[in-house]
Coordinates of C-alpha atoms in Angstrom, one line a residue:
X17 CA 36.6 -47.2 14.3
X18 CA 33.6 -48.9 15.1
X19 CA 32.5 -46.7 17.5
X20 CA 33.2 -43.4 15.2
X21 CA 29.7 -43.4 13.9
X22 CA 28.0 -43.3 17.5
X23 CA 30.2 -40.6 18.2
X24 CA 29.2 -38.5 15.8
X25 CA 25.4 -39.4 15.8
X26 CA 26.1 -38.3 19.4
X27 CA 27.6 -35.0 18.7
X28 CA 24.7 -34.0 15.4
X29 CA 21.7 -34.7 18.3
X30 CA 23.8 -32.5 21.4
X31 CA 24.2 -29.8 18.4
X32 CA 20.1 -30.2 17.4
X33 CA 19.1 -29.9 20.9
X34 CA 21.4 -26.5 21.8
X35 CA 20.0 -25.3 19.1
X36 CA 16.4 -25.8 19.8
X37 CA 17.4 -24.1 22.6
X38 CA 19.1 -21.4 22.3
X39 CA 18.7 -20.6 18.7
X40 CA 16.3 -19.2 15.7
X41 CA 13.2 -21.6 17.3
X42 CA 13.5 -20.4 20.9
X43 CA 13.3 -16.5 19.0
X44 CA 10.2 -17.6 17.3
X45 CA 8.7 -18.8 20.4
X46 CA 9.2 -15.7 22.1
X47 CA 7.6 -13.4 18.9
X48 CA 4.8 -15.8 19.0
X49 CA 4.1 -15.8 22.3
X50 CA 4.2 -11.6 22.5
X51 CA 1.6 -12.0 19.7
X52 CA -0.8 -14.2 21.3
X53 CA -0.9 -11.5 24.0
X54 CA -1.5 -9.2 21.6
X55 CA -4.5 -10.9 19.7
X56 CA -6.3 -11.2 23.1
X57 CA -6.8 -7.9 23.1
X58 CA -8.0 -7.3 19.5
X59 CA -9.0 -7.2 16.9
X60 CA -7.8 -4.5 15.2
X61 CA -7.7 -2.4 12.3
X62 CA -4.5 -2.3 10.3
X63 CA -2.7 0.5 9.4
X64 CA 0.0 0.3 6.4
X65 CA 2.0 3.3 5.4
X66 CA 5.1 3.6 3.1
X67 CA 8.2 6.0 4.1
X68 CA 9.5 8.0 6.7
X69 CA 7.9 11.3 5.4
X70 CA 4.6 9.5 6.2
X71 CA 5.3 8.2 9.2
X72 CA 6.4 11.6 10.8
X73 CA 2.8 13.1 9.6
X74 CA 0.9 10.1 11.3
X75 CA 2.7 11.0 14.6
X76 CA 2.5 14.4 14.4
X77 CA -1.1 14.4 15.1
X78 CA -0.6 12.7 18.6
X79 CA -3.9 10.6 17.9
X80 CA -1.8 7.2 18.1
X81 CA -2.0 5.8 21.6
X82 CA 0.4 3.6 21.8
X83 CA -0.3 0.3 24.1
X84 CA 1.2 0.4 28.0
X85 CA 1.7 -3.1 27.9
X86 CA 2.8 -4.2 24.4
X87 CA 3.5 -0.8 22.1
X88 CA 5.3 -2.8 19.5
X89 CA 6.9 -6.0 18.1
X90 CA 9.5 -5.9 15.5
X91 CA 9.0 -8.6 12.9
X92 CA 11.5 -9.3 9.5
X93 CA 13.1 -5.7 10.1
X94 CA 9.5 -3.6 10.7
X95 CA 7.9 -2.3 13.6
X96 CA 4.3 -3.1 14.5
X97 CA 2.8 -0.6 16.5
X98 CA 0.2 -1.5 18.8
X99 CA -2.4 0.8 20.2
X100 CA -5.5 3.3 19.6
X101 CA -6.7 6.1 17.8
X102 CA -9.8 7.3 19.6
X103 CA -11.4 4.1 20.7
X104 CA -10.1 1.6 17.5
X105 CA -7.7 -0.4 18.6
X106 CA -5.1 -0.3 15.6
X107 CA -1.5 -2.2 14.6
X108 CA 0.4 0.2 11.9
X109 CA 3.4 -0.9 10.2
X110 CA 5.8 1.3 8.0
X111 CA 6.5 -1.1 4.9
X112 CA 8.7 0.9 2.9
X113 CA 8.6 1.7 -1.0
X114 CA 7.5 -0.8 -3.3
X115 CA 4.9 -3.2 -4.7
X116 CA 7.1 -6.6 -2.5
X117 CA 7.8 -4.7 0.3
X118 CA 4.0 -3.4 0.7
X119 CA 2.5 -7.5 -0.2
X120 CA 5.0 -8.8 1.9
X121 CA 3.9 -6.2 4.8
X122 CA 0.6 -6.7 4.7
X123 CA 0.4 -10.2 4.5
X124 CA 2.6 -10.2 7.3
X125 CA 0.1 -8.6 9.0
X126 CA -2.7 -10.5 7.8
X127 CA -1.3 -13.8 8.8
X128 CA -0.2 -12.6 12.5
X129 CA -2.3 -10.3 13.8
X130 CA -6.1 -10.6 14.7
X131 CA -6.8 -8.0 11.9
X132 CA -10.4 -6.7 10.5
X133 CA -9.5 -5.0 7.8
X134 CA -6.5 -2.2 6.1
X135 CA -6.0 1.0 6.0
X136 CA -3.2 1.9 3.7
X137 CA -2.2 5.4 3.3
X138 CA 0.2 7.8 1.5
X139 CA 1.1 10.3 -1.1
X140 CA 0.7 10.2 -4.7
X141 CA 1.3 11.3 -7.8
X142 CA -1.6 13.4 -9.7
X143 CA -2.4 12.3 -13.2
X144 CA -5.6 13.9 -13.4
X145 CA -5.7 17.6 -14.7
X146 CA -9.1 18.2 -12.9
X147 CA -6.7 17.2 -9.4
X148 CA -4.2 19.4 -7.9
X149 CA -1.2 19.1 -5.6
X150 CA -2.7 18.8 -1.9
X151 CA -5.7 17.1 -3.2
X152 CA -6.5 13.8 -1.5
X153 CA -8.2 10.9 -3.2
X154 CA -9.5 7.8 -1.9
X155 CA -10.1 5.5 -5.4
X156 CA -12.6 3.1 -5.7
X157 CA -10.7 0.8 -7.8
X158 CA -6.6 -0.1 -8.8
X159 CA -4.6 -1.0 -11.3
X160 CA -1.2 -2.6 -11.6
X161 CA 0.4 -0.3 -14.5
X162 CA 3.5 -2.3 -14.5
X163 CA 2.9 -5.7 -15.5
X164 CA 4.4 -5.9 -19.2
X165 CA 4.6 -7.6 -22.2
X166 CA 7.7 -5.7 -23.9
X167 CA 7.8 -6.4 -27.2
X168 CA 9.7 -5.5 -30.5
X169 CA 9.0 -3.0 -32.8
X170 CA 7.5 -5.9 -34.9
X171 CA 5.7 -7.7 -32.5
X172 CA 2.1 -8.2 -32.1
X173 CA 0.5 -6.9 -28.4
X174 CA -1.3 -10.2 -27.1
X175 CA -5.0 -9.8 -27.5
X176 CA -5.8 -10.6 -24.0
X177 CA -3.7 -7.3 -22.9
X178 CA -5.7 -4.1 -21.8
X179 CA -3.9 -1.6 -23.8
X180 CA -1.3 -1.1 -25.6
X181 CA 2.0 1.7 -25.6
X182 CA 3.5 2.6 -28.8
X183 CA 6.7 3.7 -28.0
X184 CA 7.5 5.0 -31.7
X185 CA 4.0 7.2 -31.8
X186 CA 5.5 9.8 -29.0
X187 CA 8.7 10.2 -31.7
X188 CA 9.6 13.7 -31.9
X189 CA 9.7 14.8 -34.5
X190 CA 6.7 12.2 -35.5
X191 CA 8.5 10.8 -38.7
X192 CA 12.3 10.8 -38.0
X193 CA 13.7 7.2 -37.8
X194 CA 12.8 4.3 -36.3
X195 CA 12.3 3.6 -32.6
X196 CA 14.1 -0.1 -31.3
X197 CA 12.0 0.7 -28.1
X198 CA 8.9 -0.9 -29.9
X199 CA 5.6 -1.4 -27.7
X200 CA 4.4 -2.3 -24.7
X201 CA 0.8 -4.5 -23.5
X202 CA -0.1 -3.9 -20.6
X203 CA -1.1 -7.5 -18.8
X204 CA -3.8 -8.7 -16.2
X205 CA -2.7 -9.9 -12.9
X206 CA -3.2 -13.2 -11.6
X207 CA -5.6 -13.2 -8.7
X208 CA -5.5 -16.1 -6.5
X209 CA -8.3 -16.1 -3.8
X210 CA -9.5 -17.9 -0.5
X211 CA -12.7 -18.2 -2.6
X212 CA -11.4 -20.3 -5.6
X213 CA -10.0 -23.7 -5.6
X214 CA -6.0 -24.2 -5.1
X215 CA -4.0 -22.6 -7.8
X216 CA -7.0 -21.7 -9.8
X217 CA -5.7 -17.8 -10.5
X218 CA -8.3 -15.4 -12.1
X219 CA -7.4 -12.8 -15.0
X220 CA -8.0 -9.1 -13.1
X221 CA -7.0 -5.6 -13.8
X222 CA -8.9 -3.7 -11.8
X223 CA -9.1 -4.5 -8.1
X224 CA -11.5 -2.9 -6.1
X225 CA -11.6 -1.6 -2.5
X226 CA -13.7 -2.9 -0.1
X227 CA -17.9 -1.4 -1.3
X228 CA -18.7 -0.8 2.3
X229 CA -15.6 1.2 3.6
X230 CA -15.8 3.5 0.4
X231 CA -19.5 4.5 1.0
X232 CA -18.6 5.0 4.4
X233 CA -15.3 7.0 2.7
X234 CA -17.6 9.1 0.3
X235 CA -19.2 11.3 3.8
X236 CA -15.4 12.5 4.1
X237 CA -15.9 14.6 1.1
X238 CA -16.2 18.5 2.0
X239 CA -13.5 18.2 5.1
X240 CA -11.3 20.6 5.2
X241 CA -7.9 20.1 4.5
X242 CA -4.6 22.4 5.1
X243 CA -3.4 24.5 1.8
X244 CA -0.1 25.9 3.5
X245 CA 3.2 23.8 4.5
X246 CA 4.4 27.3 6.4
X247 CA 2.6 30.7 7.1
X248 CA 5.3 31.6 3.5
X249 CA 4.5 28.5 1.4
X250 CA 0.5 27.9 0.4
X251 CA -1.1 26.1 -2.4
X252 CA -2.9 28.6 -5.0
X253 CA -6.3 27.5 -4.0
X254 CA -7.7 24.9 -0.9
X255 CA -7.3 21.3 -1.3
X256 CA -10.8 19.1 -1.9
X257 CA -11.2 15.3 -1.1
X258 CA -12.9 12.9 -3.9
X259 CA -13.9 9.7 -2.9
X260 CA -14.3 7.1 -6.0
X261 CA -11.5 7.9 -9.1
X262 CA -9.3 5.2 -10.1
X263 CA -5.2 4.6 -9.3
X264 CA -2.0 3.2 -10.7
X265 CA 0.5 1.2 -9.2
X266 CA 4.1 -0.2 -10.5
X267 CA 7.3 -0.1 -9.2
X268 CA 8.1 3.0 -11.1
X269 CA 8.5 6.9 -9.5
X270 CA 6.8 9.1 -12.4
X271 CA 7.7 12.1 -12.9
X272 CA 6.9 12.0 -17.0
X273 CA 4.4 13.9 -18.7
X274 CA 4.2 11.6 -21.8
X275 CA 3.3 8.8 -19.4
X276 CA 1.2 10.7 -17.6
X277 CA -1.0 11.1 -20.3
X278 CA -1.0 8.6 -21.4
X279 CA -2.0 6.3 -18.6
X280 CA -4.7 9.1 -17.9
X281 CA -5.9 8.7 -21.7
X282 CA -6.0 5.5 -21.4
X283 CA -6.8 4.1 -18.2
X284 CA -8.5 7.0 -16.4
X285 CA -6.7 6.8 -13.4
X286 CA -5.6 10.1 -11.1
X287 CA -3.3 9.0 -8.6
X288 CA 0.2 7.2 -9.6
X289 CA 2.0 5.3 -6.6
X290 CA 4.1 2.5 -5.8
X291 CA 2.3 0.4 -3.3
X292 CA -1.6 0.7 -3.5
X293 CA -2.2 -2.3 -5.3
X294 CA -0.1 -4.7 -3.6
X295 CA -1.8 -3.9 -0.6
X296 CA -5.4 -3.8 -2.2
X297 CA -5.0 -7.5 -3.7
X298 CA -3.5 -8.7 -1.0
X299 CA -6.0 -7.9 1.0
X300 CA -8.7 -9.4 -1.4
X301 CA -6.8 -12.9 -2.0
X302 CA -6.9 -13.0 2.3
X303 CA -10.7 -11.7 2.4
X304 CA -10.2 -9.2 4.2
X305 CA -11.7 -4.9 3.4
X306 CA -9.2 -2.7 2.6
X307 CA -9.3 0.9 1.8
X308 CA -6.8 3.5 0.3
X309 CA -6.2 7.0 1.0
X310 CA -4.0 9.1 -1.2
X311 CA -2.5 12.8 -1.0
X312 CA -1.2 14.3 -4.1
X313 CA 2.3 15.5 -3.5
X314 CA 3.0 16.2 -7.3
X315 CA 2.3 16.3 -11.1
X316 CA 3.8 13.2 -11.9
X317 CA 6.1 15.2 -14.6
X318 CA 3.7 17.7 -15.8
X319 CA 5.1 20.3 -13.7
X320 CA 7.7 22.8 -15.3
X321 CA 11.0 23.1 -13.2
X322 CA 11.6 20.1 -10.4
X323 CA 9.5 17.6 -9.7
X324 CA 7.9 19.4 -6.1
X325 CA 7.1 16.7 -4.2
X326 CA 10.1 17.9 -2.0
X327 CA 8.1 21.5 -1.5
X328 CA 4.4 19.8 -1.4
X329 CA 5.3 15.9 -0.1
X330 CA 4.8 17.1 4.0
X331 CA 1.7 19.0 3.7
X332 CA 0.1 16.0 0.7
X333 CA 1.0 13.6 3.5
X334 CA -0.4 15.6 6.3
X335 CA -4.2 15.6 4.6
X336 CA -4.1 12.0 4.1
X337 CA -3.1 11.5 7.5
X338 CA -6.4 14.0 8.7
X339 CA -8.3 12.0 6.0
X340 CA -7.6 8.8 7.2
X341 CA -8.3 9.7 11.4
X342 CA -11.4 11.2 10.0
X343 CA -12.5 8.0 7.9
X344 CA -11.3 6.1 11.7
X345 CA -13.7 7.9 13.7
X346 CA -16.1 7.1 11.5
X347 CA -15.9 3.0 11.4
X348 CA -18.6 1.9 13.8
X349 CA -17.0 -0.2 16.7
X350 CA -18.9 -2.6 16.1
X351 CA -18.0 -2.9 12.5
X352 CA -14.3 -2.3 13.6
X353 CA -14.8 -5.6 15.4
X354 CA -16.2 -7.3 12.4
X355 CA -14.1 -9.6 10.0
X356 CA -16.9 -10.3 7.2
X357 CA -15.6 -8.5 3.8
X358 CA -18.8 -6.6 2.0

């Protein structure tokens, strides 16, 4: 029996080496090494976008080149496309719906690509009664609407929350009963950053896109956007651009017109979507400028009848697509080459 052990120690290092071979490592090698090709030729500007509806908009326009050599490399179940639009060399990534998958996209990209700053992109939500359907905005600032402290009826709101939802004030009739729903606080985000100390988290609500790509952003306004999905089908009157509101972001579709105004009311936000601030504080814990584009596709729940992002989604998503190849064309190369965050 002696010689049992040996055996064995024998057969766990034969099973090591096969699969350093052959297995999950030797796949790893090969991503990495397509990557490395890539880099050499960046860097590039990243594009991040959220569902298929989107998607088919950005490649409708043709302006994608994709790269002869290297046009993509699938990572964790997405595909990274590699290539141009006009002379920017770009990587774009679909990262499907929600606040994880968009963080976990972006800093996917962050971390493997030679990337000098975001572009995310999609449709929206309208909030803002001064917006319509079709409208694009690109928001200076965003919000995470769905960090909560839920409490019960007789609870007390922490004071450090930003506001506060009385779920027992929108009662109808005002007076009848009591409402077990009690209120909600909405909570800061912790903000961790290459420019603080390990685990030293900041308080922040707001997070802001990057100063220099929205002035560049704010010359966009006046372009002209499409009002009809079909020579049958057109919007009432012709969509506008407006560079510097504020947006929402939680995990939540809206379609609610209680909400709506409320986090109108009370925030001042006009656009209401599921991603934007992932990707926006992601991008700021990395250092690295980001910039959102947003096409209004709905009301958000104010509407009377369905909810028409079905009718309105394509041609919302179509403006932001023009907006954002307009806002591309305008990046200097030079800054497109640049990783500094102003």
């Amino acid at each position: 029996m002696a010689g049992r052990p040996r055996f064995m120690l024998v057969v766990l290092i034969s099973f090591l080496v096969v699969v350093s071979v052959c297995g999950i490592p030797s796949e790893k090698r090969i991503s990495w090494s397509r990557i490395n090709k890539i880099n050499k030729k960046g860097p590039y500007i990243g594009l991040i976008t959220v569902y298929p509806p989107e998607e088919n908009a950005f490649f409708s326009t043709r302006a994608f080149k994709s790269d002869s050599r290297y046009p993509f490399l699938d990572l964790s179940g997405r595909r990274f496309r590699v290539g141009r639009i006009y002379d920017r060399k770009v990587i774009y990534v679909r990262c499907g719906i929600g606040m994880v998958n968009a963080a976990a996209a972006t800093q996917q990209m962050l971390d493997l690509f030679d990337i000098t700053g975001i572009i995310h992109f999609g449709i929206s939500g309208n909030v803002n009664n001064s917006m319509f359907i079709g409208d694009v905005s690109i928001p200076k600032q965003f919000a995470h609407t769905g960090l909560w402290d839920w409490m019960n009826p007789n609870g007390t709101v922490d004071s450090n929350d930003v506001a506060q939802l009385k779920i027992g004030g929108y009662n109808v009739p005002q007076n009848d009963g009591f409402n077990l729903l009690g209120k909600i606080g909405f909570s800061r985000e912790q903000f961790f950053s290459v420019s603080t100390e390990g685990n030293a988290a900041a308080p922040m609500f707001w997070a802001e896109v990057s100063h220099e790509w929205l002035q560049l952003a704010a010359s966009l306004e006046g372009m002209e956007l499409e009002k009809c999905v079909n020579s049958s089908l057109c919007l009432p009157k012709k969509p506008k651009l407006v560079v510097g509101l504020k947006g929402s972001t939680s995990n939540s579709f809206l379609d609610n017109a209680a909400y709506r105004d409320f986090l109108f009311q009370t925030f001042e936000v006009t656009t209401a979507d599921m991603e934007s601030s992932a990707v926006v504080m992601t991008c700021l814990s990395n250092g690295f400028r980001v910039i959102v584009i947003r096409g209004m596709s709905d009301l958000a729940g104010s509407q009377s009848g369905e909810n028409p992002i079905h009718t309105f989604g394509s041609l919302a998503a179509l403006n932001t697509v023009k907006a954002v190849l307009r806002f591309i064309k305008k990046i200097p190369v030079d800054v497109s080459h640049s990783k500094s965050l102003k």
